[in-house]
Amino acid sequence: MPCSGTSACRATCSFATSTTSASAGSGPLVARPGRVLASPRFRFEGRGRSSDRARPRGGAAAALGSRGERVIRLEESIEVARPPDAVYDFLAAVERYPTWLPGVTGAEQTSPGPVEPGATFRLTLAGPTGPLAADGIVVAAEPGRRLAVRGEAPQGRVEGGLDIEPVASGTLLRVGVQIELTGMYRFAEGLVAGQLRSSMPDALARARDRLEAEIPA
């Protein structure tokens, strides 16, 4: 059941969707390859490919985390008719987020330098009573291949990442997220999972369409 009527839930889902996609910069950024600051606990499990470019495939599930929190996990995939390096660079540019991610009204890098492990960023989300800030850190950056982040917001903790793989049509993009809800948001687990399930495929489709429109084949 989507939580479209609950602005707090929408903000949570916007934060989760945003954090899966990349991290961050106030202008064009170049990611440095190779370093891993810390391995995120969530790694992609499914390796199957989707042939449906119009609608990414995936699902959401809830489980118990190591500390007993309720954990929501989601994975989606989509094919993009552009090379892996172009897909990575587009998704690593946080200044583009407000153009394709619902609920994200602002984004900036809060540390100097390129997108690399240890780089920090802040997203501004539309909240129930006003803007909400969500802070994150890059934990892995392999240009053209993989990007992973961790984030904190009033609603909970998020770990997310993307895997990029060359395919005949261009790029297969897999995006995954794990959310540990905290405080009163633990009781909205079903709403958050439902909203993620419905909003993430649409967000990825918008990112694909914008990427293919902006970047020449």
PDB file of C-alpha atoms in Angstrom:
ATOM      1  CA  MET A   1       0.000   0.000   0.000  1.00  0.00           C
ATOM      2  CA  PRO A   2       1.658   3.246  -1.074  1.00  0.00           C
ATOM      3  CA  CYS A   3       1.933   5.999   1.481  1.00  0.00           C
ATOM      4  CA  SER A   4       1.145   8.821  -0.890  1.00  0.00           C
ATOM      5  CA  GLY A   5      -1.061  10.496   1.686  1.00  0.00           C
ATOM      6  CA  THR A   6       1.624  10.713   4.364  1.00  0.00           C
ATOM      7  CA  SER A   7       4.242  13.377   3.795  1.00  0.00           C
ATOM      8  CA  ALA A   8       6.614  11.917   6.400  1.00  0.00           C
ATOM      9  CA  CYS A   9       6.505   8.606   4.591  1.00  0.00           C
ATOM     10  CA  ARG A  10       7.110  10.310   1.249  1.00  0.00           C
ATOM     11  CA  ALA A  11      10.169  12.026   2.697  1.00  0.00           C
ATOM     12  CA  THR A  12      11.511   8.704   3.983  1.00  0.00           C
ATOM     13  CA  CYS A  13      11.062   7.100   0.572  1.00  0.00           C
ATOM     14  CA  SER A  14      12.634  10.057  -1.219  1.00  0.00           C
ATOM     15  CA  PHE A  15      15.680   9.797   1.051  1.00  0.00           C
ATOM     16  CA  ALA A  16      15.954   6.064   0.456  1.00  0.00           C
ATOM     17  CA  THR A  17      15.617   6.347  -3.304  1.00  0.00           C
ATOM     18  CA  SER A  18      18.112   9.208  -3.412  1.00  0.00           C
ATOM     19  CA  THR A  19      20.710   7.434  -1.339  1.00  0.00           C
ATOM     20  CA  THR A  20      20.749   4.405  -3.611  1.00  0.00           C
ATOM     21  CA  SER A  21      21.663   6.403  -6.615  1.00  0.00           C
ATOM     22  CA  ALA A  22      25.016   7.975  -5.802  1.00  0.00           C
ATOM     23  CA  SER A  23      26.744  10.764  -4.014  1.00  0.00           C
ATOM     24  CA  ALA A  24      27.405  13.984  -4.501  1.00  0.00           C
ATOM     25  CA  GLY A  25      28.546  17.315  -5.802  1.00  0.00           C
ATOM     26  CA  SER A  26      27.543  20.894  -6.281  1.00  0.00           C
ATOM     27  CA  GLY A  27      28.969  20.877  -9.807  1.00  0.00           C
ATOM     28  CA  PRO A  28      30.484  18.459 -12.331  1.00  0.00           C
ATOM     29  CA  LEU A  29      32.481  15.844 -10.449  1.00  0.00           C
ATOM     30  CA  VAL A  30      35.080  13.253 -11.377  1.00  0.00           C
ATOM     31  CA  ALA A  31      35.158  10.133  -9.230  1.00  0.00           C
ATOM     32  CA  ARG A  32      38.452   8.615  -8.212  1.00  0.00           C
ATOM     33  CA  PRO A  33      38.684   4.867  -8.745  1.00  0.00           C
ATOM     34  CA  GLY A  34      39.447   1.998  -6.538  1.00  0.00           C
ATOM     35  CA  ARG A  35      39.231   2.886  -2.852  1.00  0.00           C
ATOM     36  CA  VAL A  36      36.703   1.307  -0.524  1.00  0.00           C
ATOM     37  CA  LEU A  37      36.137   3.026   2.810  1.00  0.00           C
ATOM     38  CA  ALA A  38      33.874   0.363   4.273  1.00  0.00           C
ATOM     39  CA  SER A  39      31.841  -2.418   2.748  1.00  0.00           C
ATOM     40  CA  PRO A  40      28.102  -1.782   3.046  1.00  0.00           C
ATOM     41  CA  ARG A  41      26.179  -4.605   4.694  1.00  0.00           C
ATOM     42  CA  PHE A  42      23.751  -4.796   1.821  1.00  0.00           C
ATOM     43  CA  ARG A  43      25.108  -6.348  -1.355  1.00  0.00           C
ATOM     44  CA  PHE A  44      23.250  -7.333  -4.462  1.00  0.00           C
ATOM     45  CA  GLU A  45      22.060 -10.916  -4.374  1.00  0.00           C
ATOM     46  CA  GLY A  46      20.120 -11.377  -7.624  1.00  0.00           C
ATOM     47  CA  ARG A  47      22.159 -11.347 -10.798  1.00  0.00           C
ATOM     48  CA  GLY A  48      19.368 -11.900 -13.332  1.00  0.00           C
ATOM     49  CA  ARG A  49      18.896  -9.431 -16.150  1.00  0.00           C
ATOM     50  CA  SER A  50      15.735  -7.609 -17.033  1.00  0.00           C
ATOM     51  CA  SER A  51      14.760  -7.327 -20.680  1.00  0.00           C
ATOM     52  CA  ASP A  52      11.936  -4.868 -19.937  1.00  0.00           C
ATOM     53  CA  ARG A  53      13.330  -1.373 -20.514  1.00  0.00           C
ATOM     54  CA  ALA A  54       9.989   0.287 -19.869  1.00  0.00           C
ATOM     55  CA  ARG A  55       9.646  -0.949 -16.322  1.00  0.00           C
ATOM     56  CA  PRO A  56      12.497  -1.925 -14.005  1.00  0.00           C
ATOM     57  CA  ARG A  57      12.075  -5.155 -12.105  1.00  0.00           C
ATOM     58  CA  GLY A  58      12.649  -5.826  -8.429  1.00  0.00           C
ATOM     59  CA  GLY A  59      10.881  -6.115  -5.122  1.00  0.00           C
ATOM     60  CA  ALA A  60      10.889  -5.139  -1.479  1.00  0.00           C
ATOM     61  CA  ALA A  61      11.063  -7.267   1.616  1.00  0.00           C
ATOM     62  CA  ALA A  62      11.259  -6.690   5.355  1.00  0.00           C
ATOM     63  CA  ALA A  63      13.527  -8.547   7.769  1.00  0.00           C
ATOM     64  CA  LEU A  64      15.178  -8.140  11.150  1.00  0.00           C
ATOM     65  CA  GLY A  65      18.553  -6.422  11.291  1.00  0.00           C
ATOM     66  CA  SER A  66      21.457  -7.463  13.480  1.00  0.00           C
ATOM     67  CA  ARG A  67      20.267  -5.167  16.294  1.00  0.00           C
ATOM     68  CA  GLY A  68      16.637  -6.187  15.998  1.00  0.00           C
ATOM     69  CA  GLU A  69      15.483  -3.219  13.894  1.00  0.00           C
ATOM     70  CA  ARG A  70      13.051  -3.775  11.103  1.00  0.00           C
ATOM     71  CA  VAL A  71      14.986  -3.730   7.836  1.00  0.00           C
ATOM     72  CA  ILE A  72      13.517  -3.072   4.400  1.00  0.00           C
ATOM     73  CA  ARG A  73      15.465  -4.286   1.376  1.00  0.00           C
ATOM     74  CA  LEU A  74      14.773  -3.455  -2.240  1.00  0.00           C
ATOM     75  CA  GLU A  75      16.512  -4.109  -5.541  1.00  0.00           C
ATOM     76  CA  GLU A  76      15.593  -2.848  -8.996  1.00  0.00           C
ATOM     77  CA  SER A  77      17.277  -3.088 -12.394  1.00  0.00           C
ATOM     78  CA  ILE A  78      16.921  -1.271 -15.680  1.00  0.00           C
ATOM     79  CA  GLU A  79      18.747  -1.170 -19.010  1.00  0.00           C
ATOM     80  CA  VAL A  80      20.097   2.131 -20.309  1.00  0.00           C
ATOM     81  CA  ALA A  81      21.111   2.681 -23.931  1.00  0.00           C
ATOM     82  CA  ARG A  82      24.345   4.444 -23.001  1.00  0.00           C
ATOM     83  CA  PRO A  83      27.834   3.159 -22.032  1.00  0.00           C
ATOM     84  CA  PRO A  84      28.649   2.350 -18.379  1.00  0.00           C
ATOM     85  CA  ASP A  85      30.927   5.369 -17.855  1.00  0.00           C
ATOM     86  CA  ALA A  86      28.193   7.758 -18.989  1.00  0.00           C
ATOM     87  CA  VAL A  87      25.632   6.099 -16.709  1.00  0.00           C
ATOM     88  CA  TYR A  88      27.983   6.265 -13.725  1.00  0.00           C
ATOM     89  CA  ASP A  89      28.875   9.920 -14.283  1.00  0.00           C
ATOM     90  CA  PHE A  90      25.218  10.891 -14.616  1.00  0.00           C
ATOM     91  CA  LEU A  91      24.160   9.103 -11.424  1.00  0.00           C
ATOM     92  CA  ALA A  92      27.163  10.397  -9.476  1.00  0.00           C
ATOM     93  CA  ALA A  93      26.110  13.995 -10.147  1.00  0.00           C
ATOM     94  CA  VAL A  94      23.948  14.795  -7.136  1.00  0.00           C
ATOM     95  CA  GLU A  95      23.029  18.224  -8.470  1.00  0.00           C
ATOM     96  CA  ARG A  96      20.796  16.430 -10.963  1.00  0.00           C
ATOM     97  CA  TYR A  97      18.733  14.647  -8.304  1.00  0.00           C
ATOM     98  CA  PRO A  98      15.952  17.241  -7.997  1.00  0.00           C
ATOM     99  CA  THR A  99      15.282  16.877 -11.733  1.00  0.00           C
ATOM    100  CA  TRP A 100      14.288  13.206 -11.541  1.00  0.00           C
ATOM    101  CA  LEU A 101      13.868  12.153  -7.900  1.00  0.00           C
ATOM    102  CA  PRO A 102      10.483  12.948  -6.316  1.00  0.00           C
ATOM    103  CA  GLY A 103      10.656  14.724  -2.981  1.00  0.00           C
ATOM    104  CA  VAL A 104      14.272  15.901  -3.370  1.00  0.00           C
ATOM    105  CA  THR A 105      14.354  19.695  -3.450  1.00  0.00           C
ATOM    106  CA  GLY A 106      18.093  20.279  -3.056  1.00  0.00           C
ATOM    107  CA  ALA A 107      21.436  18.467  -3.025  1.00  0.00           C
ATOM    108  CA  GLU A 108      25.027  19.440  -2.344  1.00  0.00           C
ATOM    109  CA  GLN A 109      28.410  17.949  -1.598  1.00  0.00           C
ATOM    110  CA  THR A 110      29.600  18.931   1.869  1.00  0.00           C
ATOM    111  CA  SER A 111      33.233  17.877   1.458  1.00  0.00           C
ATOM    112  CA  PRO A 112      35.797  19.176  -1.045  1.00  0.00           C
ATOM    113  CA  GLY A 113      37.150  17.149  -3.917  1.00  0.00           C
ATOM    114  CA  PRO A 114      35.799  14.390  -6.121  1.00  0.00           C
ATOM    115  CA  VAL A 115      33.312  11.610  -5.477  1.00  0.00           C
ATOM    116  CA  GLU A 116      35.403   9.053  -3.607  1.00  0.00           C
ATOM    117  CA  PRO A 117      35.137   7.041  -0.374  1.00  0.00           C
ATOM    118  CA  GLY A 118      34.789   9.462   2.514  1.00  0.00           C
ATOM    119  CA  ALA A 119      33.100  12.209   0.484  1.00  0.00           C
ATOM    120  CA  THR A 120      30.007  13.575   2.229  1.00  0.00           C
ATOM    121  CA  PHE A 121      26.781  15.065   0.934  1.00  0.00           C
ATOM    122  CA  ARG A 122      23.471  16.501   2.071  1.00  0.00           C
ATOM    123  CA  LEU A 123      20.034  16.181   0.514  1.00  0.00           C
ATOM    124  CA  THR A 124      17.076  18.448   1.233  1.00  0.00           C
ATOM    125  CA  LEU A 125      13.767  16.585   1.246  1.00  0.00           C
ATOM    126  CA  ALA A 126      10.176  17.760   1.331  1.00  0.00           C
ATOM    127  CA  GLY A 127       9.033  16.884   4.874  1.00  0.00           C
ATOM    128  CA  PRO A 128       5.679  16.890   6.685  1.00  0.00           C
ATOM    129  CA  THR A 129       6.162  20.328   8.254  1.00  0.00           C
ATOM    130  CA  GLY A 130       8.992  21.709   6.139  1.00  0.00           C
ATOM    131  CA  PRO A 131      12.331  20.743   4.607  1.00  0.00           C
ATOM    132  CA  LEU A 132      14.261  17.793   6.058  1.00  0.00           C
ATOM    133  CA  ALA A 133      18.038  17.344   5.817  1.00  0.00           C
ATOM    134  CA  ALA A 134      19.583  13.950   5.102  1.00  0.00           C
ATOM    135  CA  ASP A 135      23.356  13.475   5.404  1.00  0.00           C
ATOM    136  CA  GLY A 136      25.340  10.737   3.710  1.00  0.00           C
ATOM    137  CA  ILE A 137      28.842   9.431   3.018  1.00  0.00           C
ATOM    138  CA  VAL A 138      30.342   7.583   0.063  1.00  0.00           C
ATOM    139  CA  VAL A 139      31.707   4.175   1.077  1.00  0.00           C
ATOM    140  CA  ALA A 140      32.739   2.793  -2.325  1.00  0.00           C
ATOM    141  CA  ALA A 141      33.438   4.401  -5.702  1.00  0.00           C
ATOM    142  CA  GLU A 142      34.569   2.469  -8.770  1.00  0.00           C
ATOM    143  CA  PRO A 143      33.869   4.633 -11.833  1.00  0.00           C
ATOM    144  CA  GLY A 144      31.914   2.837 -14.499  1.00  0.00           C
ATOM    145  CA  ARG A 145      31.255  -0.105 -12.179  1.00  0.00           C
ATOM    146  CA  ARG A 146      29.945   0.550  -8.675  1.00  0.00           C
ATOM    147  CA  LEU A 147      28.964   3.242  -6.185  1.00  0.00           C
ATOM    148  CA  ALA A 148      27.790   2.738  -2.589  1.00  0.00           C
ATOM    149  CA  VAL A 149      26.725   5.140   0.161  1.00  0.00           C
ATOM    150  CA  ARG A 150      25.420   5.255   3.723  1.00  0.00           C
ATOM    151  CA  GLY A 151      23.051   7.892   5.009  1.00  0.00           C
ATOM    152  CA  GLU A 152      21.293   9.205   8.102  1.00  0.00           C
ATOM    153  CA  ALA A 153      17.973  11.029   8.347  1.00  0.00           C
ATOM    154  CA  PRO A 154      15.398  11.578  11.094  1.00  0.00           C
ATOM    155  CA  GLN A 155      13.511   8.567   9.740  1.00  0.00           C
ATOM    156  CA  GLY A 156      16.370   6.068   9.938  1.00  0.00           C
ATOM    157  CA  ARG A 157      19.557   4.713   8.403  1.00  0.00           C
ATOM    158  CA  VAL A 158      19.971   3.874   4.736  1.00  0.00           C
ATOM    159  CA  GLU A 159      22.610   1.900   2.874  1.00  0.00           C
ATOM    160  CA  GLY A 160      22.457   1.849  -0.879  1.00  0.00           C
ATOM    161  CA  GLY A 161      24.458   1.174  -3.971  1.00  0.00           C
ATOM    162  CA  LEU A 162      24.460   0.715  -7.679  1.00  0.00           C
ATOM    163  CA  ASP A 163      26.151  -1.882  -9.866  1.00  0.00           C
ATOM    164  CA  ILE A 164      26.833  -1.064 -13.505  1.00  0.00           C
ATOM    165  CA  GLU A 165      27.435  -3.762 -16.114  1.00  0.00           C
ATOM    166  CA  PRO A 166      27.986  -3.503 -19.875  1.00  0.00           C
ATOM    167  CA  VAL A 167      25.391  -5.294 -22.018  1.00  0.00           C
ATOM    168  CA  ALA A 168      24.602  -5.373 -25.729  1.00  0.00           C
ATOM    169  CA  SER A 169      22.096  -2.521 -25.431  1.00  0.00           C
ATOM    170  CA  GLY A 170      24.469  -0.328 -23.397  1.00  0.00           C
ATOM    171  CA  THR A 171      24.327  -0.733 -19.605  1.00  0.00           C
ATOM    172  CA  LEU A 172      22.500  -2.870 -17.092  1.00  0.00           C
ATOM    173  CA  LEU A 173      21.991  -0.804 -13.935  1.00  0.00           C
ATOM    174  CA  ARG A 174      21.159  -2.527 -10.651  1.00  0.00           C
ATOM    175  CA  VAL A 175      20.182  -0.365  -7.701  1.00  0.00           C
ATOM    176  CA  GLY A 176      19.728  -1.702  -4.175  1.00  0.00           C
ATOM    177  CA  VAL A 177      18.744  -0.170  -0.849  1.00  0.00           C
ATOM    178  CA  GLN A 178      18.511  -1.291   2.763  1.00  0.00           C
ATOM    179  CA  ILE A 179      16.616   0.846   5.286  1.00  0.00           C
ATOM    180  CA  GLU A 180      16.568   0.538   9.081  1.00  0.00           C
ATOM    181  CA  LEU A 181      13.686   2.647  10.342  1.00  0.00           C
ATOM    182  CA  THR A 182      14.050   4.278  13.750  1.00  0.00           C
ATOM    183  CA  GLY A 183      11.732   5.871  16.286  1.00  0.00           C
ATOM    184  CA  MET A 184       8.092   6.169  15.361  1.00  0.00           C
ATOM    185  CA  TYR A 185       8.904   5.388  11.737  1.00  0.00           C
ATOM    186  CA  ARG A 186       9.361   1.731  12.698  1.00  0.00           C
ATOM    187  CA  PHE A 187       5.575   1.508  12.798  1.00  0.00           C
ATOM    188  CA  ALA A 188       5.346   2.713   9.182  1.00  0.00           C
ATOM    189  CA  GLU A 189       7.426  -0.147   7.798  1.00  0.00           C
ATOM    190  CA  GLY A 190       4.672  -1.485   5.558  1.00  0.00           C
ATOM    191  CA  LEU A 191       3.881   1.966   4.193  1.00  0.00           C
ATOM    192  CA  VAL A 192       7.526   2.754   3.474  1.00  0.00           C
ATOM    193  CA  ALA A 193       8.117  -0.614   1.772  1.00  0.00           C
ATOM    194  CA  GLY A 194       5.007  -0.157  -0.348  1.00  0.00           C
ATOM    195  CA  GLN A 195       5.959   3.350  -1.395  1.00  0.00           C
ATOM    196  CA  LEU A 196       9.487   2.274  -2.284  1.00  0.00           C
ATOM    197  CA  ARG A 197       8.155  -0.614  -4.317  1.00  0.00           C
ATOM    198  CA  SER A 198       6.011   1.761  -6.371  1.00  0.00           C
ATOM    199  CA  SER A 199       8.280   4.823  -6.569  1.00  0.00           C
ATOM    200  CA  MET A 200      11.736   3.412  -7.238  1.00  0.00           C
ATOM    201  CA  PRO A 201      10.963   1.902 -10.673  1.00  0.00           C
ATOM    202  CA  ASP A 202       9.447   5.196 -11.822  1.00  0.00           C
ATOM    203  CA  ALA A 203      12.442   7.165 -10.523  1.00  0.00           C
ATOM    204  CA  LEU A 204      14.877   4.898 -12.362  1.00  0.00           C
ATOM    205  CA  ALA A 205      12.842   5.172 -15.555  1.00  0.00           C
ATOM    206  CA  ARG A 206      12.939   8.983 -15.288  1.00  0.00           C
ATOM    207  CA  ALA A 207      16.705   8.889 -14.717  1.00  0.00           C
ATOM    208  CA  ARG A 208      17.151   6.641 -17.754  1.00  0.00           C
ATOM    209  CA  ASP A 209      14.980   8.845 -19.957  1.00  0.00           C
ATOM    210  CA  ARG A 210      16.765  12.022 -18.889  1.00  0.00           C
ATOM    211  CA  LEU A 211      20.196  10.423 -19.253  1.00  0.00           C
ATOM    212  CA  GLU A 212      19.418   9.182 -22.756  1.00  0.00           C
ATOM    213  CA  ALA A 213      18.015  12.599 -23.695  1.00  0.00           C
ATOM    214  CA  GLU A 214      21.014  14.568 -22.377  1.00  0.00           C
ATOM    215  CA  ILE A 215      23.895  12.304 -23.436  1.00  0.00           C
ATOM    216  CA  PRO A 216      24.432  11.546 -27.139  1.00  0.00           C
ATOM    217  CA  ALA A 217      24.451   7.890 -28.126  1.00  0.00           C
TER     218      ALA A 217
END
